[in-house]
Coordinates of C-alpha atoms in Angstrom, one line a residue:
Chain A
M273 CA -0.1 0.1 0.1
T274 CA 1.7 3.3 -0.8
A275 CA 0.5 6.5 1.4
S276 CA -1.6 8.5 -0.7
P277 CA -2.6 12.3 1.2
S278 CA -5.9 10.8 2.1
T279 CA -4.6 7.3 3.7
D280 CA -5.9 6.8 7.2
L281 CA -2.1 6.6 8.4
T282 CA -3.3 4.2 11.9
T283 CA -4.4 1.6 9.3
L284 CA -0.8 0.8 7.8
G285 CA 0.8 -2.5 9.1
L286 CA 4.2 -1.7 11.2
S287 CA 6.2 -3.1 7.5
E288 CA 4.6 -0.4 5.7
A289 CA 4.0 3.0 8.2
R290 CA 8.8 1.9 8.0
D291 CA 8.7 2.2 4.0
E292 CA 6.7 5.9 3.9
L293 CA 8.6 7.2 6.9
R294 CA 11.9 6.0 5.0
K295 CA 10.5 7.7 1.9
K296 CA 9.3 11.0 4.2
S297 CA 5.7 10.0 2.7
F298 CA 4.9 11.0 5.6
S299 CA 6.8 12.7 8.9
S300 CA 6.7 10.4 12.5
V301 CA 5.0 12.9 14.3
E302 CA 2.0 13.0 11.7
I303 CA 1.2 9.6 12.3
T304 CA 2.1 9.3 16.1
K305 CA -1.1 12.1 16.3
A306 CA -2.7 10.9 13.9
F307 CA -3.1 7.1 16.4
L308 CA -3.0 9.6 19.2
A309 CA -6.5 11.0 18.1
N310 CA -7.7 7.3 17.8
M311 CA -6.7 6.4 21.1
E312 CA -8.3 9.7 22.3
A313 CA -11.5 8.8 20.7
A314 CA -11.8 4.8 22.0
R315 CA -11.0 5.7 25.1
S316 CA -14.9 3.4 25.7
L317 CA -12.4 0.5 25.0
N318 CA -10.2 0.6 27.6
A319 CA -7.5 -0.5 26.0
Y320 CA -4.8 2.0 27.0
V321 CA -4.9 2.5 31.0
V322 CA -1.7 5.1 30.5
E323 CA -1.9 7.5 27.2
T324 CA 1.2 9.5 27.0
P325 CA 0.8 12.1 24.7
D326 CA 4.0 14.7 25.5
K327 CA 6.3 11.7 24.8
A328 CA 5.3 10.1 22.3
L329 CA 5.6 13.1 20.7
R330 CA 8.7 14.4 21.5
M331 CA 10.0 10.6 20.7
A332 CA 8.6 11.0 17.1
A333 CA 10.3 14.5 16.5
M334 CA 13.4 13.3 17.2
S335 CA 12.8 10.3 15.1
D336 CA 11.9 12.8 12.7
E337 CA 15.2 14.7 12.8
K338 CA 17.1 11.3 12.6
L339 CA 15.0 10.5 8.9
S340 CA 15.6 13.3 7.1
R341 CA 19.7 13.2 8.3
G342 CA 18.6 9.3 6.8
E343 CA 19.3 8.2 10.0
G344 CA 17.3 6.4 12.2
G345 CA 16.9 2.3 14.0
P346 CA 14.8 -0.2 12.6
L347 CA 11.8 0.8 14.1
E348 CA 12.2 4.5 13.3
G349 CA 9.7 6.5 14.6
L350 CA 7.0 3.8 14.6
P351 CA 4.6 3.9 17.3
L352 CA 3.5 0.7 19.4
G353 CA 1.3 0.7 22.7
I354 CA 3.4 -1.9 25.8
K355 CA 1.6 -4.2 27.7
D356 CA 1.3 -2.8 31.1
L357 CA 3.5 -5.8 32.3
F358 CA 6.5 -3.9 31.2
A359 CA 8.4 -1.5 33.1
T360 CA 8.5 1.8 31.7
D361 CA 10.6 4.4 33.2
G362 CA 8.6 7.0 33.9
V363 CA 6.0 5.6 33.7
R364 CA 3.5 4.1 35.6
T365 CA 3.6 0.4 35.9
T366 CA 1.1 -2.0 37.7
A367 CA 0.3 -4.9 35.8
C368 CA -3.6 -3.6 35.6
S369 CA -2.9 -4.9 39.9
K370 CA -4.3 -2.6 42.9
I371 CA -1.6 -3.8 44.7
L372 CA 0.5 -1.5 43.0
G373 CA -0.9 1.7 43.2
D374 CA 1.2 4.5 41.0
F375 CA 4.6 2.1 41.1
T376 CA 7.0 4.1 38.5
P377 CA 9.8 2.6 37.6
N378 CA 13.0 4.0 37.8
Y379 CA 14.5 1.7 35.2
E380 CA 13.3 0.4 31.9
S381 CA 12.6 -3.6 31.1
T382 CA 15.5 -4.8 28.4
V383 CA 12.8 -5.5 26.0
S384 CA 11.5 -2.5 25.7
S385 CA 14.5 -0.6 26.3
Q386 CA 15.7 -2.0 22.6
L387 CA 11.8 -0.8 20.9
W388 CA 13.4 2.8 22.1
R389 CA 16.9 2.0 21.4
D390 CA 15.9 0.5 17.3
G391 CA 13.8 4.2 17.3
A392 CA 10.6 3.0 18.4
V393 CA 7.8 5.6 19.5
M394 CA 5.6 4.9 23.2
L395 CA 2.0 5.7 23.5
G396 CA 1.0 4.5 25.5
K397 CA 0.2 1.6 28.4
L398 CA -1.9 -1.3 27.3
N399 CA -4.5 -2.6 29.6
C400 CA -4.4 -6.4 30.7
D401 CA -5.4 -9.4 33.0
E402 CA -3.8 -8.7 36.5
F403 CA -0.4 -9.7 36.9
A404 CA -1.2 -11.4 33.3
M405 CA -3.9 -14.0 35.0
G406 CA -7.2 -14.8 32.9
S407 CA -8.5 -15.5 29.1
S408 CA -10.3 -12.2 28.8
N409 CA -8.6 -9.1 30.0
E410 CA -12.1 -9.9 33.1
T411 CA -9.5 -9.0 35.9
S412 CA -8.0 -5.8 35.3
A413 CA -7.6 -3.3 38.0
F414 CA -8.8 -0.8 35.7
G415 CA -11.7 -2.7 33.7
P416 CA -12.5 -5.6 30.8
V417 CA -11.2 -3.9 27.7
V418 CA -13.9 -4.5 24.5
N419 CA -12.9 -6.3 21.8
P420 CA -12.7 -3.9 18.7
W421 CA -15.2 -6.9 16.8
M422 CA -19.1 -6.3 17.8
P423 CA -21.3 -9.1 18.9
P424 CA -22.8 -10.9 16.0
N425 CA -26.3 -8.9 15.0
W426 CA -25.4 -5.0 16.6
T427 CA -25.8 -2.0 15.9
A428 CA -23.5 0.4 16.3
E429 CA -25.8 2.6 18.5
R430 CA -26.2 -0.5 20.3
A431 CA -22.1 -0.9 20.4
K432 CA -21.9 3.0 21.0
A433 CA -23.9 2.8 24.0
A434 CA -22.9 -0.8 25.9
A435 CA -18.9 0.4 25.3
A436 CA -20.5 3.8 27.3
G437 CA -21.0 1.7 30.7
T438 CA -18.1 0.1 32.9
D439 CA -19.1 -3.3 32.6
K440 CA -19.0 -3.0 28.8
G441 CA -21.6 -5.5 29.5
G442 CA -22.6 -8.0 26.3
L443 CA -19.9 -6.8 24.3
L444 CA -16.9 -8.9 23.1
V445 CA -13.9 -9.2 25.6
P446 CA -10.9 -9.1 23.4
G447 CA -9.1 -12.3 24.9
G448 CA -6.3 -12.4 27.9
S449 CA -4.2 -11.9 28.9
S450 CA -2.8 -9.5 26.5
G451 CA -6.5 -7.8 25.9
G452 CA -5.5 -4.8 26.1
S453 CA -2.8 -5.0 23.2
A454 CA -4.8 -7.2 20.8
A455 CA -7.5 -4.3 21.4
A456 CA -5.4 -1.5 20.5
V457 CA -3.5 -4.1 17.3
A458 CA -7.2 -4.8 16.1
A459 CA -8.5 -0.9 15.8
N460 CA -5.5 0.6 15.2
L461 CA -4.1 2.2 18.1
C462 CA -1.3 1.2 17.7
L463 CA 1.3 0.4 14.7
A464 CA 1.9 -2.9 16.8
A465 CA 2.3 -4.1 20.5
T466 CA 4.1 -5.7 23.1
A467 CA 2.6 -8.6 24.8
T468 CA 3.8 -11.7 27.4
D469 CA 2.6 -14.9 26.8
T470 CA 2.7 -17.0 30.1
G471 CA 0.0 -20.0 29.1
G472 CA -1.6 -18.3 25.8
S473 CA -1.5 -14.3 26.5
I474 CA 0.0 -13.6 23.2
R475 CA -2.0 -16.4 20.8
Q476 CA -5.5 -16.6 22.3
P477 CA -6.7 -12.7 22.2
A478 CA -4.7 -12.5 18.6
A479 CA -6.8 -15.3 17.9
F480 CA -10.2 -13.5 19.3
T481 CA -9.2 -9.5 17.2
G482 CA -8.2 -10.8 14.4
T483 CA -4.3 -9.9 14.4
V484 CA -1.0 -11.8 14.5
G485 CA 0.7 -12.9 17.8
I486 CA 4.1 -14.8 18.6
K487 CA 5.1 -16.3 21.7
P488 CA 9.0 -16.9 20.9
T489 CA 11.1 -19.9 22.4
Y490 CA 11.7 -19.2 26.1
G491 CA 15.1 -17.6 25.9
R492 CA 14.8 -15.4 22.9
C493 CA 13.0 -12.4 25.2
S494 CA 14.4 -11.4 27.9
R495 CA 12.3 -11.1 31.0
W496 CA 13.7 -8.5 33.0
G497 CA 12.4 -5.3 33.4
V498 CA 8.8 -7.4 33.2
V499 CA 6.2 -8.0 36.0
A500 CA 6.7 -11.5 36.8
F501 CA 4.0 -14.3 37.0
A502 CA 5.1 -17.9 36.7
S503 CA 9.4 -17.2 35.1
S504 CA 9.4 -20.3 33.9
L505 CA 7.0 -20.0 31.5
D506 CA 6.9 -16.1 30.6
Q507 CA 8.3 -15.0 27.3
A508 CA 7.3 -11.8 25.4
G509 CA 6.7 -11.1 22.0
P510 CA 4.4 -9.1 19.9
I511 CA 0.4 -8.6 18.4
T512 CA 0.8 -7.1 15.0
K513 CA -1.5 -6.4 11.8
T514 CA 0.9 -8.7 10.0
V515 CA 2.7 -11.8 9.8
R516 CA 6.0 -9.7 8.8
D517 CA 4.9 -7.0 10.6
A518 CA 5.5 -9.9 14.1
A519 CA 9.2 -10.5 12.0
I520 CA 10.3 -7.0 12.4
F521 CA 9.3 -6.0 16.0
L522 CA 11.1 -9.7 17.2
K523 CA 13.8 -9.0 16.5
S524 CA 13.9 -5.7 18.0
M525 CA 12.5 -7.8 20.9
A526 CA 14.8 -10.6 21.0
G527 CA 18.7 -11.2 22.1
H528 CA 20.9 -12.1 24.8
D529 CA 20.8 -9.9 28.2
P530 CA 23.2 -11.1 31.0
K531 CA 20.3 -9.1 33.4
D532 CA 18.1 -12.4 32.8
T533 CA 20.0 -15.4 33.5
T534 CA 17.3 -17.5 31.2
S535 CA 17.8 -16.0 28.4
V536 CA 19.8 -17.2 25.9
D537 CA 23.1 -16.4 24.6
L538 CA 22.3 -16.6 20.2
P539 CA 21.8 -14.3 17.1
V540 CA 18.6 -13.2 16.3
P541 CA 18.1 -13.9 12.5
D542 CA 16.8 -11.2 10.6
F543 CA 13.2 -12.8 10.7
E544 CA 11.8 -11.0 8.1
A545 CA 14.2 -12.2 5.4
A546 CA 12.5 -16.0 6.6
V547 CA 8.8 -13.9 5.1
G548 CA 7.6 -14.8 2.2
R549 CA 10.4 -18.1 2.1
S550 CA 9.0 -21.6 0.3
I551 CA 7.8 -23.8 2.7
K552 CA 8.3 -26.5 -0.4
G553 CA 9.3 -29.8 1.6
R554 CA 8.8 -28.9 4.4
R555 CA 7.1 -31.0 7.0
I556 CA 4.1 -29.9 9.1
G557 CA 2.9 -32.3 11.5
I558 CA -0.9 -32.4 12.5
P559 CA -1.4 -33.5 15.6
R560 CA -4.6 -35.9 16.2
E561 CA -4.5 -35.1 19.9
Y562 CA -5.8 -31.7 19.3
R563 CA -9.2 -32.3 18.4
V564 CA -11.0 -32.1 21.6
D565 CA -14.7 -32.4 22.5
G566 CA -16.5 -29.1 22.2
M567 CA -14.2 -27.6 19.8
S568 CA -16.9 -25.9 17.2
P569 CA -17.1 -27.7 14.0
E570 CA -15.8 -24.1 11.9
I571 CA -12.4 -24.6 14.3
E572 CA -12.1 -28.3 12.5
T573 CA -13.7 -26.2 8.9
L574 CA -10.3 -23.8 9.5
W575 CA -8.2 -26.4 10.3
Q576 CA -8.1 -28.5 7.3
R577 CA -8.4 -25.0 5.6
G578 CA -5.2 -24.3 6.8
I579 CA -3.6 -27.6 6.2
A580 CA -5.3 -27.3 2.5
M581 CA -3.1 -23.9 2.0
L582 CA -0.1 -25.9 3.2
K583 CA 0.1 -28.7 1.3
E584 CA -1.2 -26.1 -1.9
A585 CA 2.5 -24.3 -0.7
G586 CA 4.1 -28.2 -1.6
A587 CA 4.4 -29.0 2.6
E588 CA 3.8 -32.7 3.2
I589 CA 1.4 -33.2 5.6
V590 CA 2.0 -35.8 8.6
D591 CA -0.2 -36.9 11.1
I592 CA 1.4 -36.9 14.3
S593 CA 0.8 -37.9 18.0
L594 CA 1.2 -36.0 21.5
P595 CA -0.7 -38.5 23.9
H596 CA 0.0 -36.4 27.1
T597 CA -1.7 -33.0 25.3
K598 CA -4.5 -33.6 27.4
Y599 CA -2.4 -33.6 31.0
A600 CA -0.6 -30.1 30.1
L601 CA -3.5 -27.6 31.5
P602 CA -3.6 -29.8 34.4
A603 CA -0.1 -29.1 34.6
Y604 CA -0.2 -26.2 34.2
Y605 CA -2.7 -25.3 36.5
I606 CA 0.1 -26.4 39.4
V607 CA 3.1 -25.4 38.1
A608 CA 1.9 -21.6 36.9
P609 CA 0.2 -20.9 40.7
A610 CA 3.0 -22.3 42.5
E611 CA 6.1 -19.9 40.6
A612 CA 3.3 -16.7 41.6
S613 CA 2.7 -17.6 44.6
S614 CA 5.8 -17.4 44.4
N615 CA 7.0 -14.4 42.7
L616 CA 4.6 -12.0 44.1
A617 CA 5.2 -12.8 47.8
R618 CA 7.2 -9.7 46.9
Y619 CA 4.1 -7.6 47.0
D620 CA 4.0 -6.7 50.7
G621 CA 3.5 -3.3 51.1
V622 CA 6.4 -2.4 52.4
R623 CA 8.9 -1.1 49.5
Y624 CA 5.9 0.0 46.9
G625 CA 2.8 -0.3 46.1
L626 CA -0.2 0.0 48.8
R627 CA 0.0 -0.7 51.7
V628 CA -2.9 -1.4 54.6
P629 CA -2.1 -0.9 57.7
G630 CA -2.0 -3.4 60.5
R631 CA -1.7 -3.9 64.4
D632 CA 1.9 -6.4 63.2
V633 CA 3.8 -6.8 60.6
I634 CA 1.5 -9.4 59.5
E635 CA -1.7 -8.3 60.1
Q636 CA -0.1 -5.4 57.2
Y637 CA 0.8 -8.0 54.9
E638 CA -2.6 -10.0 55.0
M639 CA -4.4 -6.8 54.9
T640 CA -2.4 -5.1 52.4
R641 CA -2.3 -8.4 50.2
A642 CA -6.0 -9.3 50.8
A643 CA -7.6 -5.6 49.4
G644 CA -4.1 -5.0 46.8
F645 CA -4.9 -8.6 44.9
G646 CA -8.3 -9.1 42.9
K647 CA -9.9 -12.6 43.0
E648 CA -8.8 -14.6 40.6
V649 CA -5.4 -13.8 42.2
Q650 CA -5.8 -14.6 44.9
R651 CA -7.1 -18.2 43.6
R652 CA -4.1 -18.7 42.2
I653 CA -1.9 -17.5 44.5
M654 CA -3.5 -19.9 47.1
I655 CA -3.8 -22.7 45.0
G656 CA 0.1 -22.5 44.2
T657 CA 0.9 -22.1 48.4
Y658 CA -1.6 -25.4 48.5
V659 CA 0.4 -27.9 46.1
L660 CA 4.0 -26.2 47.6
S661 CA 3.2 -26.7 51.5
A662 CA 4.8 -29.5 53.3
G663 CA 3.1 -33.6 52.4
Y664 CA 2.0 -31.9 48.8
Y665 CA 5.1 -30.5 47.0
D666 CA 5.5 -34.8 46.2
A667 CA 1.9 -35.6 44.9
Y668 CA 1.3 -31.6 42.7
Y669 CA 4.5 -30.4 42.4
V670 CA 7.3 -32.4 40.7
R671 CA 4.5 -34.8 39.8
A672 CA 3.2 -31.7 37.5
Q673 CA 7.6 -31.2 36.1
R674 CA 7.7 -34.5 36.0
I675 CA 4.5 -34.2 33.7
R676 CA 5.9 -31.2 32.0
T677 CA 9.1 -33.5 31.0
L678 CA 6.5 -35.7 28.9
I679 CA 4.8 -33.0 27.5
K680 CA 8.6 -31.6 26.0
Q681 CA 9.3 -35.2 25.0
D682 CA 6.2 -35.6 23.3
F683 CA 7.3 -32.5 21.0
E684 CA 10.8 -33.5 20.4
L685 CA 10.0 -37.5 19.8
A686 CA 7.7 -35.4 17.0
Y687 CA 11.0 -33.3 15.4
A688 CA 13.2 -36.1 15.7
D689 CA 10.8 -37.8 13.0
G690 CA 11.7 -35.0 10.8
I691 CA 8.7 -32.1 11.4
D692 CA 9.2 -28.9 10.9
A693 CA 5.9 -27.4 12.4
I694 CA 2.8 -28.6 14.0
L695 CA -0.5 -27.4 12.8
T696 CA -3.1 -27.1 15.6
P697 CA -6.2 -24.4 15.8
A698 CA -5.1 -21.7 18.0
T699 CA -9.0 -21.2 19.9
P700 CA -11.5 -23.7 20.9
T701 CA -14.3 -20.9 19.9
A702 CA -14.2 -17.4 18.5
A703 CA -14.7 -13.9 21.0
F704 CA -17.5 -14.6 24.4
G705 CA -18.8 -11.9 26.0
I706 CA -17.6 -9.6 28.7
G707 CA -19.4 -11.2 31.8
E708 CA -20.1 -14.2 30.4
K709 CA -17.7 -16.4 31.5
S710 CA -16.2 -14.8 34.8
A711 CA -19.3 -15.8 36.6
A712 CA -18.8 -19.5 35.9
D713 CA -16.7 -21.8 37.6
P714 CA -12.8 -21.0 36.5
I715 CA -11.8 -24.1 34.9
E716 CA -14.3 -23.0 32.1
M717 CA -12.4 -20.4 31.0
Y718 CA -8.9 -22.0 31.5
L719 CA -10.1 -24.1 28.8
N720 CA -9.6 -21.4 26.7
D721 CA -5.9 -21.9 26.8
I722 CA -6.3 -25.8 25.9
F723 CA -4.4 -25.2 22.7
T724 CA -1.5 -22.9 23.7
V725 CA -0.7 -24.0 27.0
T726 CA 2.1 -27.0 25.8
V727 CA 3.9 -24.2 23.9
N728 CA 4.8 -23.1 26.8
M729 CA 4.7 -26.3 28.8
A730 CA 7.5 -27.3 26.3
G731 CA 9.0 -23.6 26.5
L732 CA 8.8 -23.8 22.6
P733 CA 7.9 -21.2 19.1
G734 CA 4.0 -20.6 18.5
V735 CA 2.4 -18.2 16.5
V736 CA -1.3 -17.3 16.1
V737 CA -2.7 -16.2 12.9
P738 CA -5.6 -15.3 11.8
A739 CA -7.4 -17.6 9.0
G740 CA -10.8 -16.6 9.0
L741 CA -14.6 -16.0 10.4
D742 CA -16.8 -17.7 12.0
D743 CA -21.1 -18.3 10.9
R744 CA -21.2 -14.9 12.9
G745 CA -18.4 -13.1 11.9
L746 CA -15.7 -13.2 14.4
P747 CA -12.0 -14.2 13.1
L748 CA -10.7 -17.1 14.5
G749 CA -6.7 -17.6 14.1
L750 CA -4.5 -21.2 13.7
Q751 CA -1.7 -21.8 15.3
L752 CA 1.7 -22.8 14.5
I753 CA 4.4 -24.5 16.5
G754 CA 7.9 -24.6 16.0
R755 CA 10.8 -26.5 17.0
P756 CA 13.1 -24.1 20.2
F757 CA 14.5 -21.0 18.3
D758 CA 13.4 -22.3 15.0
E759 CA 11.1 -18.7 15.1
E760 CA 11.6 -18.2 11.3
T761 CA 10.1 -21.1 9.7
L762 CA 7.2 -20.3 12.1
F763 CA 7.0 -17.2 9.9
S764 CA 7.7 -18.9 6.6
V765 CA 4.5 -21.3 7.3
A766 CA 2.6 -18.2 9.1
Q767 CA 2.8 -16.2 6.1
V768 CA 1.3 -18.7 4.0
I769 CA -1.5 -19.4 6.3
E770 CA -2.1 -15.4 5.5
D771 CA -1.3 -15.1 2.2
G772 CA -4.3 -17.7 1.8
S773 CA -6.4 -16.7 4.1
G774 CA -6.4 -12.2 4.1
H775 CA -6.4 -10.2 6.6
F776 CA -9.6 -9.3 8.9
R777 CA -10.6 -6.1 9.4
A778 CA -13.4 -5.0 12.7
S779 CA -15.5 -1.6 11.4
R780 CA -15.8 0.9 12.7
W781 CA -18.2 1.4 15.3
W782 CA -17.2 3.4 18.6
Chain B
M314 CA -7.7 -34.4 47.3
S315 CA -9.8 -32.0 48.6
V316 CA -10.1 -29.6 51.4
D317 CA -11.7 -28.5 54.3
Q318 CA -12.6 -25.5 55.8
A319 CA -9.3 -25.4 58.3
T320 CA -7.3 -26.0 55.2
V321 CA -8.3 -22.7 53.9
R322 CA -7.9 -20.6 56.7
R323 CA -4.7 -22.2 56.8
I324 CA -3.4 -21.6 53.2
A325 CA -4.3 -17.9 53.4
R326 CA -2.3 -17.3 56.6
L327 CA 0.4 -19.2 54.5
A328 CA -0.5 -16.8 51.7
R329 CA -0.5 -14.2 54.2
I330 CA -3.9 -12.7 52.4
A331 CA -6.5 -11.7 55.1
V332 CA -10.1 -14.1 54.1
D333 CA -12.9 -13.1 56.0
D334 CA -14.7 -16.1 57.7
A335 CA -18.2 -15.8 54.8
A336 CA -15.7 -16.0 51.6
V337 CA -14.4 -19.4 53.3
P338 CA -17.0 -21.5 51.6
H339 CA -16.4 -20.0 48.1
L340 CA -12.9 -20.2 48.6
Q341 CA -13.4 -23.8 49.1
G342 CA -15.1 -25.0 46.4
E343 CA -13.3 -23.1 44.1
I344 CA -10.1 -24.7 45.7
N345 CA -12.1 -28.3 45.2
A346 CA -12.6 -27.4 41.3
I347 CA -9.4 -27.1 40.7
L348 CA -7.4 -29.8 42.7
G349 CA -10.6 -31.9 41.2
F350 CA -9.3 -31.1 37.7
V351 CA -5.9 -31.7 38.5
E352 CA -6.2 -35.1 39.3
Q353 CA -6.2 -36.2 36.6
L354 CA -2.6 -36.5 36.8
N355 CA -2.5 -38.9 38.9
E356 CA -3.3 -41.4 35.5
V357 CA -0.1 -40.7 34.1
D358 CA 2.6 -42.8 35.1
V359 CA 5.7 -40.7 35.8
S360 CA 8.2 -43.1 36.9
G361 CA 11.3 -42.9 36.1
V362 CA 10.6 -39.8 34.5
P363 CA 12.5 -36.9 35.9
P364 CA 10.9 -33.4 36.8
M365 CA 11.7 -30.3 34.5
T366 CA 14.3 -28.0 35.8
S367 CA 15.2 -26.1 32.9
V368 CA 13.1 -24.8 30.3
T369 CA 16.4 -25.1 27.4
P370 CA 18.8 -27.4 27.7
M371 CA 21.4 -24.5 29.3
R372 CA 24.2 -24.0 32.1
M373 CA 23.2 -21.2 34.2
K374 CA 25.0 -18.2 33.8
K375 CA 26.5 -16.6 36.5
R376 CA 28.1 -12.8 37.0
A377 CA 31.4 -11.7 39.0
D378 CA 31.1 -12.2 42.7
I379 CA 31.4 -8.0 42.3
V380 CA 30.3 -5.6 43.4
N381 CA 28.1 -3.9 40.5
D382 CA 25.2 -1.9 41.9
G383 CA 24.3 0.3 44.5
G384 CA 24.5 3.4 46.7
D385 CA 21.2 4.0 45.3
A386 CA 19.1 4.6 48.8
A387 CA 17.0 7.6 46.5
R388 CA 16.0 5.4 43.4
I389 CA 15.0 2.6 46.0
L390 CA 12.8 4.5 47.9
A391 CA 10.9 6.7 46.2
N392 CA 7.9 4.2 45.7
A393 CA 8.2 3.1 49.2
P394 CA 4.7 4.2 51.0
A395 CA 6.1 4.9 54.3
R396 CA 10.1 5.9 55.0
E397 CA 12.3 7.9 57.1
D398 CA 16.0 9.5 55.4
D399 CA 16.9 6.0 53.8
F400 CA 15.1 4.1 55.9
F401 CA 11.5 1.9 54.8
V402 CA 9.4 2.3 57.7
V403 CA 7.2 -0.6 59.1
P404 CA 4.9 -1.6 62.1
K405 CA 7.4 -2.8 65.7
V406 CA 8.5 -6.3 64.4
V407 CA 10.3 -6.6 67.8
E408 CA 8.9 -6.1 71.0

């Protein structure tokens, strides 16, 4: 696409905006202003929890100076949104929890610092589930985010009226935990956004909003300065409009960081070069265990369509078995809460954030944590505390970690057989309504992550690409799972799906 | 396995989260639902399977054992809910 004077700059993808900025078709200040105007007009979606217009315009002006001299980094002048889980120097960072109060870090997360190093412009902080614990963005202390995709058969007036309320009832969730990131990208409130994924928090929201989301291999991106949920599962990654955009963005986010001991000291490939590469002769595995009860028939159709596209592009389709798949979700609900209970022990009202006074220091801890943590976070901390407590540690935690080994081995066997990537559905259904599942039992919500959680358990890379609409007109995605540190193959294969499926954009009603 | 109400109170105490008596039955139900869900893990034969201790097989790097940071009390205390000079203030811990 070439930007003419009439082009709405906010509809461009990251790669298009990058190319046009370099050609000086418009300035970074111009596109930044366009996004700031969109953000103001879209406040009812509740995607941003902090807007940083002054900072954005300052950064954009500096970028324009560099661009005018023919200089600038790979993301020079490109306006981005940052999930509120990333510490941003001088900008409130709360993981969307009351317990962090008005916490304002005086340091920058490694991932976001690399974006600024490469010239990107920060628009603000994006809403998410509290401490990234949720699959619908409904656990945020700042309230739910609205999916820019309107509920089927609604009128714009009805949606506008519902969005004006605080409970946003009846509108659709954007998924979670990176719901603000996904909604902001889908609604043209930023070119692309950072996100994090512990059990599916990049990929499920991408599927629910018709955007692209990649969780890279564990260790690819530094976790330093990212609010911790479950340290052995957490990874940062981008949510973008296209596969190419994701490749460009991930290159800037990734890289070794001595401040994170689990960050891997490997060169970061030129991911963009992999976009458009032929997949002829690549072997794509189709795992039979991903055909689950309660999966909508449209998901099966979508999956078959994806298979046909890859076959058409010359890939070899191979039926495979990942026998321990069904145990990934229950094992996750031991490992993740256990690590969370340990990580979240630091929120005690002593050094930062909320403090509720008590008679003694123990009561102060208990009152602070009861008032500061939301219900879902409290529940997970308590489960984690229980499975790590004396007498239960072996029965729960150690058993779950053994099962994790088996889940990882399933993938290793498939890859040893010459499989290059695995194609699966992204979610069992399309986006559901705000308030529809949160009142129900927690397991029902957890089942959203059934196809994505195995990837975190095994530390593998996974990408979700929009692949179609359901019969009600809502976006659906397909997931590709790769070999460790082979995100390049994922980008090549994902581009084939994108080429075959086209793009899916929500129309503006807000 | 399921937990009784006394256990819910004990977990809350260990987790340092104040829980109202009225909230205990509900919390008990939710925790038991999750414990019921994870029960299926007992079907798996895990004998001889090592627990996963490292996601990526690599040696943990260690930094040099030297002071590389510090002397910056003002930044450390910048977000403190209560402070006095260069100290965090908490209720009396030792009588």
